């Protein structure tokens, strides 16, 4: 018997999750606060999402998993508590914007998994900027691997190669195989040494490469010196007013020395500075001078007061305000081969972190000086330019003409398109990755403006929510030809359907692809993995179609669902 899944909150993300689960054959019920056009009441319950009666009508008492797909953290938390009161054994998949709250709930609430659209979508944006057309992601060996689809064509370098030749590589994981003819699973094709033919589809995960990001302090100092020319823009007002102040002091000193030869240059300078700043000192120089000098002194006091006031204000703004920080950020901008991230929201800050982890230089442009992630970015050593990224000068300050790629990931779709067009106008060859919330609009924008990638975060994250709802510790997922496949870890117990079989036998019978096995403190991969028998307490990492996951909770296997490693 398939466990029932309830999807609560059928907005854009929730309805997509609901349809994807239904497409994979899951027993799923949706809960919405308003009717859904074209949907019957058999599969969707309409009512107050927080109401106990609504949840009971949806079958919360017998359900296995509840997916909270709304974008309101407070509402999701209210539904969570109500659901746990009714059924304290239900598994919760909770969409949360607040990452810290999610971690706390994961630690406190039993069978709770918090997920974030930003966290799930950010790696795909990162891979797109790096030139990898990823269709999904896979978390292996403490790294996020991009997953892409290889379609074998006449000029493909893998055409004619045997799948067995591609199996052993540790830096490349074969995920799934869709042959153009002769339906055969990947493991059987590998064992038979099947050659790749035109039209075959092969899903592959590739280990990301990490660049050496170490730089000598000499190079950093030279870069800062080379960028000092940019001081003109940020420090020119302060320099001009300071120069005017010095000229005023010089003029006053010269005048007093010229009129009274008995006054030393030092005394005249001392009196001039004290007069202009208001500190006083050596007043006898003016008191014993002619009336014309007294009038001159009065005028210089007024002029000096104005100049010194303006000078203090500009220096205060430059040092204590944002100008010095802005100047320092601009001087830290890499000169070339870097990535420009426009928009420091939830997705933007995660893109920055992932690019840094892989050893790349990053520059951020953010218009909001009070952005909540500014401290995070600056603590990572990333220069942040507080400007409007849709203005050409802002992009030029980020050296966009020499950057490898630009990612426009603000929360406004039109602003993202404007930023991308502006970047293309400055540097037509730059790779541009654009965030857009409308899937159909994304396709047309990419086709018309020839952007490298236009991605919808909700569309990218939905399969992960659906995969998590189906059970287990999900390591990754992807969709190809409307087939949702998931990567997960499963604990082998004496009651497990794979117990006692070799990995090869279990894989062929259940149509999954083994990635690697953790057994007695060892990690087993490659050809040795296929011949290894599965024993108690082994942890098998595998990928399989979502439609086949039912084998892991079959009713004839006691507590089989619990043998999935939950997380």
Coordinates of C-alpha atoms in Angstrom, one line a residue:
X1 CA 0.0 0.0 0.0
X2 CA 1.3 3.4 -1.0
X3 CA 1.6 5.9 1.9
X4 CA -0.7 8.9 1.5
X5 CA 0.9 12.3 0.9
X6 CA -0.9 15.6 1.7
X7 CA 0.3 18.8 0.0
X8 CA -0.9 21.8 1.9
X9 CA -1.0 25.2 0.2
X10 CA -1.6 24.9 -3.6
X11 CA 0.1 28.1 -4.8
X12 CA 2.5 28.1 -7.7
X13 CA 5.0 25.8 -5.9
X14 CA 2.4 23.7 -4.1
X15 CA 0.3 22.9 -7.1
X16 CA 3.4 22.0 -9.1
X17 CA 4.5 19.6 -6.3
X18 CA 0.9 18.2 -6.2
X19 CA 0.8 17.5 -9.9
X20 CA 4.3 16.0 -10.0
X21 CA 3.5 13.6 -7.2
X22 CA 0.3 12.6 -8.9
X23 CA 2.1 12.1 -12.2
X24 CA 4.5 9.7 -10.5
X25 CA 1.6 7.6 -9.2
X26 CA 1.6 8.7 -5.6
X27 CA -1.5 8.7 -3.4
X28 CA -1.6 12.4 -3.0
X29 CA -4.3 14.9 -1.7
X30 CA -4.1 18.6 -2.0
X31 CA -5.4 21.2 0.5
X32 CA -6.1 24.7 -0.7
X33 CA -7.8 27.8 0.7
X34 CA -9.6 28.4 -2.6
X35 CA -11.0 26.2 -5.4
X36 CA -8.6 25.2 -8.2
X37 CA -10.0 25.5 -11.7
X38 CA -10.3 22.2 -13.5
X39 CA -9.8 20.1 -10.3
X40 CA -12.4 18.0 -8.6
X41 CA -13.1 17.7 -4.9
X42 CA -11.9 14.1 -5.0
X43 CA -8.3 15.1 -4.9
X44 CA -8.4 18.6 -3.5
X45 CA -9.9 19.7 -0.2
X46 CA -10.8 23.4 0.1
X47 CA -10.9 25.1 3.5
X48 CA -8.9 26.8 6.2
X49 CA -5.4 25.3 6.0
X50 CA -4.9 25.6 9.8
X51 CA -8.2 24.1 10.6
X52 CA -8.2 20.6 12.2
X53 CA -11.4 19.7 10.4
X54 CA -9.8 20.5 7.0
X55 CA -6.8 18.4 7.8
X56 CA -8.9 15.5 9.1
X57 CA -11.0 15.6 5.9
X58 CA -7.8 15.4 3.9
X59 CA -6.8 12.2 5.8
X60 CA -4.2 13.5 8.1
X61 CA -4.7 10.7 10.6
X62 CA -3.7 8.0 8.1
X63 CA -1.3 10.1 6.0
X64 CA 2.4 9.3 6.0
X65 CA 3.8 12.7 4.8
X66 CA 2.6 16.3 4.9
X67 CA 4.1 18.8 2.5
X68 CA 3.8 22.4 3.6
X69 CA 4.3 24.3 0.4
X70 CA 3.1 27.8 1.2
X71 CA 5.5 30.8 1.2
X72 CA 4.3 32.1 4.6
X73 CA 6.6 30.7 7.4
X74 CA 4.1 31.6 10.1
X75 CA 1.2 29.8 8.4
X76 CA 3.3 26.7 7.7
X77 CA 4.3 26.6 11.4
X78 CA 0.7 26.9 12.4
X79 CA -0.3 24.0 10.1
X80 CA 2.6 22.0 11.4
X81 CA 1.6 22.2 15.0
X82 CA -2.0 21.4 14.2
X83 CA -1.0 18.4 12.2
X84 CA 1.3 17.0 14.9
X85 CA -1.5 17.3 17.5
X86 CA -3.7 15.1 15.3
X87 CA -1.0 12.7 14.1
X88 CA 2.3 13.0 15.9
X89 CA 3.9 10.3 13.7
X90 CA 3.4 12.2 10.4
X91 CA 6.5 13.2 8.5
X92 CA 6.7 16.9 7.7
X93 CA 8.3 18.4 4.6
X94 CA 8.3 22.1 5.4
X95 CA 9.1 25.0 3.0
X96 CA 10.7 27.7 5.0
X97 CA 12.3 31.0 4.1
X98 CA 13.9 31.4 7.5
X99 CA 16.9 29.0 7.3
X100 CA 17.7 29.3 11.0
X101 CA 14.2 28.5 12.0
X102 CA 14.3 25.4 9.7
X103 CA 17.4 24.1 11.4
X104 CA 15.8 24.6 14.9
X105 CA 12.7 22.7 13.8
X106 CA 14.7 19.9 12.3
X107 CA 16.5 19.4 15.6
X108 CA 13.4 19.8 17.7
X109 CA 10.5 18.2 15.8
X110 CA 10.6 14.4 15.0
X111 CA 10.4 13.5 11.3
X112 CA 10.7 17.2 10.2
X113 CA 12.6 18.2 7.0
X114 CA 12.9 21.9 6.3
X115 CA 13.6 22.9 2.7
X116 CA 14.1 26.2 0.9
X117 CA 13.5 27.1 -2.7
X118 CA 16.5 29.4 -2.7
X119 CA 18.8 26.7 -1.3
X120 CA 17.6 24.2 -3.8
X121 CA 17.7 26.5 -6.9
X122 CA 21.0 28.3 -6.2
X123 CA 23.3 25.4 -7.3
X124 CA 21.5 25.2 -10.7
X125 CA 22.1 29.0 -11.2
X126 CA 25.7 28.5 -10.2
X127 CA 26.2 25.6 -12.6
X128 CA 24.6 27.6 -15.4
X129 CA 27.1 30.5 -14.8
X130 CA 29.9 28.0 -14.9
X131 CA 28.7 26.8 -18.3
X132 CA 27.1 23.6 -17.1
X133 CA 23.5 23.0 -18.3
X134 CA 22.4 21.1 -15.2
X135 CA 19.0 19.5 -15.0
X136 CA 19.5 18.7 -11.3
X137 CA 21.9 18.3 -8.4
X138 CA 23.4 15.5 -6.4
X139 CA 25.0 15.7 -3.0
X140 CA 27.9 13.3 -2.8
X141 CA 31.1 13.2 -0.8
X142 CA 30.3 16.6 0.8
X143 CA 30.0 18.3 -2.6
X144 CA 27.1 19.4 -4.8
X145 CA 27.5 17.7 -8.2
X146 CA 25.8 19.1 -11.3
X147 CA 23.6 16.6 -13.1
X148 CA 23.2 16.9 -16.9
X149 CA 21.8 15.0 -19.7
X150 CA 24.0 13.7 -22.5
X151 CA 22.1 13.2 -25.7
X152 CA 24.2 11.1 -28.1
X153 CA 24.4 12.5 -31.6
X154 CA 26.5 11.8 -34.6
X155 CA 29.3 14.0 -33.5
X156 CA 29.2 13.2 -29.8
X157 CA 32.6 12.1 -28.4
X158 CA 30.9 9.2 -26.6
X159 CA 29.2 7.7 -29.7
X160 CA 30.2 4.1 -30.0
X161 CA 31.8 4.0 -26.5
X162 CA 30.8 1.1 -24.3
X163 CA 28.9 2.1 -21.1
X164 CA 31.3 -0.2 -19.2
X165 CA 34.2 2.2 -20.2
X166 CA 32.3 5.0 -18.4
X167 CA 31.4 3.1 -15.3
X168 CA 34.6 3.1 -13.3
X169 CA 35.3 6.8 -13.1
X170 CA 35.2 8.2 -9.5
X171 CA 34.6 11.8 -10.7
X172 CA 31.7 10.8 -12.9
X173 CA 28.5 9.0 -11.8
X174 CA 26.2 7.4 -14.3
X175 CA 22.7 8.2 -13.0
X176 CA 20.2 6.9 -15.5
X177 CA 20.0 5.5 -19.1
X178 CA 17.3 5.9 -21.6
X179 CA 18.2 3.9 -24.8
X180 CA 16.7 4.9 -28.1
X181 CA 15.8 1.2 -28.7
X182 CA 15.9 -2.1 -26.9
X183 CA 14.7 -1.1 -23.4
X184 CA 17.4 -2.1 -21.0
X185 CA 18.4 -0.8 -17.6
X186 CA 21.7 0.9 -17.0
X187 CA 23.3 -1.9 -15.0
X188 CA 22.4 -4.6 -17.6
X189 CA 23.8 -2.3 -20.3
X190 CA 27.0 -1.8 -18.4
X191 CA 27.4 -5.5 -17.8
X192 CA 26.8 -6.3 -21.4
X193 CA 29.2 -3.6 -22.6
X194 CA 26.4 -2.0 -24.7
X195 CA 27.8 0.8 -27.0
X196 CA 26.1 4.2 -27.0
X197 CA 24.0 4.8 -30.1
X198 CA 22.6 8.0 -31.7
X199 CA 19.5 9.0 -29.8
X200 CA 20.5 7.5 -26.5
X201 CA 20.0 9.6 -23.4
X202 CA 22.5 9.3 -20.5
X203 CA 22.0 11.2 -17.2
X204 CA 25.4 11.9 -15.7
X205 CA 26.6 13.5 -12.4
X206 CA 30.0 15.2 -12.6
X207 CA 32.2 16.1 -9.7
X208 CA 32.8 19.8 -9.5
X209 CA 36.4 21.0 -9.8
X210 CA 37.7 23.4 -7.2
X211 CA 40.1 26.1 -8.3
X212 CA 43.1 27.1 -6.2
X213 CA 41.9 30.5 -4.8
X214 CA 45.1 31.2 -2.9
X215 CA 46.7 34.6 -3.8
X216 CA 49.8 36.2 -2.5
X217 CA 49.5 39.4 -0.4
X218 CA 51.8 41.1 -3.0
X219 CA 49.3 40.6 -5.8
X220 CA 46.5 41.8 -3.6
X221 CA 48.5 44.9 -2.7
X222 CA 49.3 45.6 -6.3
X223 CA 45.6 45.3 -7.3
X224 CA 44.6 47.8 -4.6
X225 CA 47.3 50.2 -5.8
X226 CA 46.2 49.8 -9.4
X227 CA 42.6 50.6 -8.4
X228 CA 43.6 53.8 -6.5
X229 CA 42.6 55.8 -9.6
X230 CA 39.0 55.1 -8.6
X231 CA 39.7 57.2 -5.6
X232 CA 38.9 60.3 -7.8
X233 CA 35.2 59.5 -7.9
X234 CA 34.8 58.8 -4.2
X235 CA 37.4 61.1 -2.7
X236 CA 37.3 64.1 -5.0
X237 CA 34.9 66.3 -3.0
X238 CA 36.9 65.7 0.2
X239 CA 40.2 66.5 -1.6
X240 CA 38.8 69.7 -3.2
X241 CA 37.5 71.1 0.1
X242 CA 40.6 70.1 1.9
X243 CA 42.7 71.9 -0.7
X244 CA 40.5 75.0 -0.3
X245 CA 41.1 74.9 3.4
X246 CA 44.8 74.7 3.0
X247 CA 44.8 77.5 0.5
X248 CA 42.8 79.7 2.9
X249 CA 45.3 79.0 5.7
X250 CA 48.2 79.7 3.4
X251 CA 46.7 83.0 2.2
X252 CA 46.1 84.2 5.7
X253 CA 49.6 83.2 6.9
X254 CA 51.2 85.0 3.9
X255 CA 49.2 88.1 4.5
X256 CA 50.1 88.4 8.2
X257 CA 53.8 87.9 7.5
X258 CA 53.8 90.4 4.7
X259 CA 52.1 93.1 6.7
X260 CA 54.2 92.7 9.9
X261 CA 57.8 91.6 9.3
X262 CA 58.3 91.1 13.1
X263 CA 55.8 88.2 13.0
X264 CA 57.5 84.9 12.4
X265 CA 56.0 82.4 9.9
X266 CA 55.3 80.0 12.7
X267 CA 53.3 82.5 14.7
X268 CA 51.4 83.7 11.6
X269 CA 50.5 80.1 10.7
X270 CA 49.5 79.3 14.3
X271 CA 47.2 82.4 14.4
X272 CA 45.7 81.6 11.0
X273 CA 44.9 78.0 11.9
X274 CA 43.4 79.0 15.3
X275 CA 41.4 81.8 13.7
X276 CA 39.9 79.6 10.9
X277 CA 39.2 76.6 13.2
X278 CA 37.9 78.8 16.1
X279 CA 40.5 77.5 18.5
X280 CA 42.2 81.0 18.9
X281 CA 45.7 81.8 19.8
X282 CA 48.2 84.7 19.2
X283 CA 45.3 87.2 18.9
X284 CA 47.8 90.1 19.3
X285 CA 48.8 89.6 15.7
X286 CA 45.4 90.9 14.5
X287 CA 44.9 93.3 17.4
X288 CA 48.1 95.3 16.6
X289 CA 47.5 95.2 12.9
X290 CA 46.0 98.0 10.7
X291 CA 42.2 98.2 10.2
X292 CA 42.4 96.7 6.8
X293 CA 44.0 93.6 8.3
X294 CA 41.3 93.4 10.9
X295 CA 38.7 93.5 8.2
X296 CA 40.6 90.8 6.3
X297 CA 40.7 88.7 9.5
X298 CA 37.0 89.0 9.9
X299 CA 36.3 87.9 6.4
X300 CA 38.7 85.0 6.8
X301 CA 36.9 83.9 10.0
X302 CA 33.6 83.8 8.1
X303 CA 35.1 82.0 5.0
X304 CA 37.2 79.7 7.2
X305 CA 34.2 78.7 9.3
X306 CA 32.3 77.7 6.1
X307 CA 35.2 75.9 4.6
X308 CA 36.1 74.0 7.9
X309 CA 32.4 73.1 8.4
X310 CA 32.1 71.6 4.9
X311 CA 35.4 69.9 5.3
X312 CA 34.4 68.3 8.6
X313 CA 31.1 67.1 7.1
X314 CA 32.7 65.6 4.0
X315 CA 35.4 63.8 6.0
X316 CA 32.9 62.5 8.5
X317 CA 30.7 61.2 5.6
X318 CA 33.7 59.7 3.8
X319 CA 35.1 57.9 6.9
X320 CA 32.1 57.1 9.0
X321 CA 29.5 56.9 6.3
X322 CA 29.3 54.6 3.3
X323 CA 31.8 56.3 0.9
X324 CA 35.0 54.8 2.4
X325 CA 33.4 51.3 2.4
X326 CA 32.2 51.9 -1.1
X327 CA 35.6 53.0 -2.2
X328 CA 37.3 50.0 -0.6
X329 CA 34.8 47.6 -2.2
X330 CA 35.5 49.1 -5.7
X331 CA 39.3 48.8 -5.2
X332 CA 38.8 45.1 -4.3
X333 CA 36.9 44.2 -7.5
X334 CA 38.8 41.6 -9.6
X335 CA 40.2 42.9 -12.8
X336 CA 39.1 39.8 -14.9
X337 CA 37.7 36.3 -14.9
X338 CA 35.3 36.9 -12.1
X339 CA 31.5 36.5 -11.6
X340 CA 29.1 39.4 -11.0
X341 CA 26.0 38.6 -8.9
X342 CA 23.3 41.3 -9.1
X343 CA 20.9 41.0 -6.2
X344 CA 21.9 39.7 -2.7
X345 CA 18.7 37.8 -1.7
X346 CA 18.3 34.3 -0.5
X347 CA 19.4 32.9 -3.9
X348 CA 22.1 35.5 -4.5
X349 CA 24.0 34.9 -1.3
X350 CA 24.0 31.1 -1.8
X351 CA 25.3 31.6 -5.3
X352 CA 28.1 33.7 -3.9
X353 CA 28.9 31.0 -1.3
X354 CA 29.0 28.2 -3.9
X355 CA 31.2 30.2 -6.3
X356 CA 33.6 30.9 -3.5
X357 CA 33.7 27.3 -2.4
X358 CA 34.8 26.4 -5.9
X359 CA 37.6 29.0 -5.9
X360 CA 36.1 31.7 -8.1
X361 CA 36.2 35.5 -7.6
X362 CA 32.9 37.1 -7.1
X363 CA 31.6 40.7 -7.0
X364 CA 28.1 41.6 -5.7
X365 CA 26.0 44.6 -6.8
X366 CA 23.1 45.3 -4.4
X367 CA 21.0 48.5 -4.3
X368 CA 19.7 48.1 -0.7
X369 CA 22.3 49.4 1.8
X370 CA 20.3 47.7 4.6
X371 CA 20.2 44.3 2.9
X372 CA 20.2 41.5 5.5
X373 CA 22.9 39.5 3.7
X374 CA 25.4 42.4 3.3
X375 CA 27.3 41.3 6.5
X376 CA 27.4 37.7 5.3
X377 CA 28.9 38.7 1.9
X378 CA 31.4 41.1 3.4
X379 CA 32.5 38.5 6.0
X380 CA 33.4 36.2 3.1
X381 CA 35.7 38.9 1.7
X382 CA 33.4 39.6 -1.3
X383 CA 33.3 43.2 -2.5
X384 CA 29.8 44.6 -2.5
X385 CA 28.9 47.6 -4.6
X386 CA 25.9 49.5 -3.3
X387 CA 24.4 50.7 -6.6
X388 CA 21.6 50.0 -9.0
X389 CA 22.8 47.2 -11.2
X390 CA 20.6 48.3 -14.1
X391 CA 22.8 51.4 -14.6
X392 CA 25.8 51.0 -16.9
X393 CA 28.2 52.8 -14.6
X394 CA 27.5 50.3 -11.8
X395 CA 28.3 47.3 -14.0
X396 CA 31.4 49.0 -15.3
X397 CA 32.6 49.5 -11.7
X398 CA 32.3 45.7 -11.3
X399 CA 34.4 45.3 -14.5
X400 CA 31.6 43.4 -16.2
X401 CA 33.3 43.7 -19.5
X402 CA 36.0 41.4 -18.3
X403 CA 33.8 39.1 -16.2
X404 CA 33.2 35.4 -17.0
X405 CA 29.5 35.7 -16.3
X406 CA 26.8 37.8 -14.8
X407 CA 23.8 36.5 -12.7
X408 CA 20.8 38.8 -12.5
X409 CA 18.9 37.3 -9.5
X410 CA 17.0 40.1 -7.9
X411 CA 13.4 39.5 -6.9
X412 CA 12.0 41.7 -9.7
X413 CA 11.8 39.9 -13.1
X414 CA 11.8 43.1 -15.2
X415 CA 14.8 44.5 -13.3
X416 CA 16.7 41.2 -14.0
X417 CA 16.0 41.5 -17.7
X418 CA 17.1 45.1 -17.7
X419 CA 20.3 44.2 -15.9
X420 CA 21.0 41.4 -18.4
X421 CA 20.4 43.7 -21.4
X422 CA 22.6 46.4 -20.0
X423 CA 25.4 43.9 -19.4
X424 CA 25.1 42.5 -23.0
X425 CA 25.3 46.1 -24.3
X426 CA 28.6 46.6 -22.4
X427 CA 30.0 43.2 -23.2
X428 CA 28.1 41.2 -25.9
X429 CA 30.1 38.0 -25.2
X430 CA 29.4 37.8 -21.5
X431 CA 27.4 34.8 -20.3
X432 CA 24.2 35.9 -18.6
X433 CA 22.0 33.9 -16.2
X434 CA 18.7 35.5 -15.4
X435 CA 16.2 34.7 -12.7
X436 CA 12.5 34.7 -13.7
X437 CA 9.4 33.6 -11.9
X438 CA 7.2 32.8 -14.9
X439 CA 8.2 29.6 -16.7
X440 CA 6.6 30.5 -20.0
X441 CA 8.0 34.0 -20.0
X442 CA 11.4 32.5 -19.2
X443 CA 11.4 30.5 -22.3
X444 CA 10.4 33.4 -24.6
X445 CA 12.9 35.8 -22.9
X446 CA 15.7 33.3 -23.5
X447 CA 14.8 32.8 -27.1
X448 CA 14.3 36.5 -28.0
X449 CA 17.3 38.0 -26.1
X450 CA 19.6 35.0 -26.5
X451 CA 20.5 34.9 -22.9
X452 CA 22.5 31.8 -21.9
X453 CA 20.0 30.7 -19.2
X454 CA 16.7 32.0 -17.9
X455 CA 15.8 30.0 -14.8
X456 CA 12.7 29.8 -12.6
X457 CA 13.6 28.9 -9.0
X458 CA 10.2 27.4 -8.3
X459 CA 10.5 25.1 -11.3
X460 CA 14.0 24.0 -10.2
X461 CA 13.0 23.3 -6.6
X462 CA 9.7 21.5 -7.1
X463 CA 11.2 18.1 -7.9
X464 CA 13.2 18.2 -4.7
X465 CA 10.0 18.7 -2.7
X466 CA 8.3 15.9 -4.5
X467 CA 11.3 13.6 -4.1
X468 CA 11.5 14.4 -0.4
X469 CA 7.8 13.7 0.0
X470 CA 8.2 10.2 -1.4
X471 CA 10.6 9.3 1.4
X472 CA 14.1 8.9 2.5
X473 CA 17.2 11.1 2.8
X474 CA 17.2 12.6 -0.7
X475 CA 20.6 13.3 -2.1
X476 CA 19.4 14.8 -5.3
X477 CA 16.9 14.6 -8.1
X478 CA 16.1 15.5 -11.6
X479 CA 13.5 15.3 -14.4
X480 CA 14.0 14.0 -17.9
X481 CA 11.2 13.2 -20.4
X482 CA 8.6 13.7 -17.5
X483 CA 10.3 11.0 -15.5
X484 CA 11.2 12.1 -12.0
X485 CA 14.2 10.2 -10.6
X486 CA 15.6 10.6 -7.1
X487 CA 19.0 9.8 -5.5
X488 CA 18.7 8.5 -1.9
X489 CA 20.4 6.5 0.8
X490 CA 18.8 3.4 2.2
X491 CA 19.9 1.4 5.2
X492 CA 20.0 -2.4 4.7
X493 CA 18.3 -4.4 7.4
X494 CA 17.3 -8.1 7.5
X495 CA 13.8 -7.0 6.4
X496 CA 15.0 -4.9 3.5
X497 CA 14.0 -6.2 0.0
X498 CA 17.6 -5.9 -1.1
X499 CA 19.1 -7.8 1.9
X500 CA 21.3 -10.7 0.9
X501 CA 21.4 -9.9 -2.8
X502 CA 24.4 -8.6 -4.6
X503 CA 24.1 -4.9 -5.7
X504 CA 24.0 -6.0 -9.3
X505 CA 21.1 -8.4 -8.7
X506 CA 19.1 -5.9 -6.7
X507 CA 19.7 -3.1 -9.3
X508 CA 18.6 -5.2 -12.3
X509 CA 15.5 -6.4 -10.4
X510 CA 14.4 -3.0 -8.9
X511 CA 15.6 -0.8 -11.8
X512 CA 17.9 1.4 -9.8
X513 CA 21.5 2.6 -10.3
X514 CA 23.9 2.1 -7.4
X515 CA 26.3 5.0 -6.8
X516 CA 28.4 3.6 -4.0
X517 CA 28.1 1.6 -0.8
X518 CA 29.2 2.3 2.7
X519 CA 30.0 -1.1 4.3
X520 CA 32.1 -1.7 7.5
X521 CA 33.7 1.7 7.3
X522 CA 34.6 1.3 3.6
X523 CA 33.3 3.2 0.6
X524 CA 32.9 0.7 -2.3
X525 CA 32.5 2.0 -5.9
X526 CA 32.9 0.9 -9.5
X527 CA 33.0 -2.8 -10.6
X528 CA 33.6 -4.0 -7.1
X529 CA 30.3 -2.4 -6.0
X530 CA 28.3 -4.5 -8.4
X531 CA 29.5 -7.8 -7.0
X532 CA 29.2 -6.9 -3.3
X533 CA 26.4 -8.6 -1.3
X534 CA 24.2 -6.3 0.7
X535 CA 24.5 -7.0 4.5
X536 CA 22.9 -5.7 7.6
X537 CA 23.8 -2.0 8.4
X538 CA 25.2 -1.3 5.0
X539 CA 24.2 2.0 3.5
X540 CA 23.5 1.9 -0.2
X541 CA 23.4 5.2 -2.2
X542 CA 21.4 4.9 -5.3
X543 CA 19.2 6.6 -7.9
X544 CA 15.9 5.2 -9.2
X545 CA 12.7 6.5 -10.8
X546 CA 10.2 7.9 -8.3
X547 CA 7.6 5.5 -9.7
X548 CA 9.7 2.6 -8.4
X549 CA 10.1 3.9 -4.8
X550 CA 7.1 1.8 -3.7
X551 CA 9.4 -1.2 -3.5
X552 CA 11.0 0.4 -0.5
X553 CA 7.7 0.5 1.4
X554 CA 6.1 -2.6 0.2
X555 CA 3.4 -3.9 2.5
X556 CA 4.9 -7.4 2.6
X557 CA 8.1 -6.0 4.1
X558 CA 7.7 -5.0 7.8
X559 CA 8.6 -1.4 8.5
X560 CA 10.3 -1.1 5.1
X561 CA 9.7 2.6 4.9
X562 CA 11.6 3.2 8.1
X563 CA 14.7 1.6 6.5
X564 CA 15.1 4.6 4.3
X565 CA 17.6 6.9 6.0
X566 CA 15.4 9.8 7.0
X567 CA 16.8 13.3 7.1

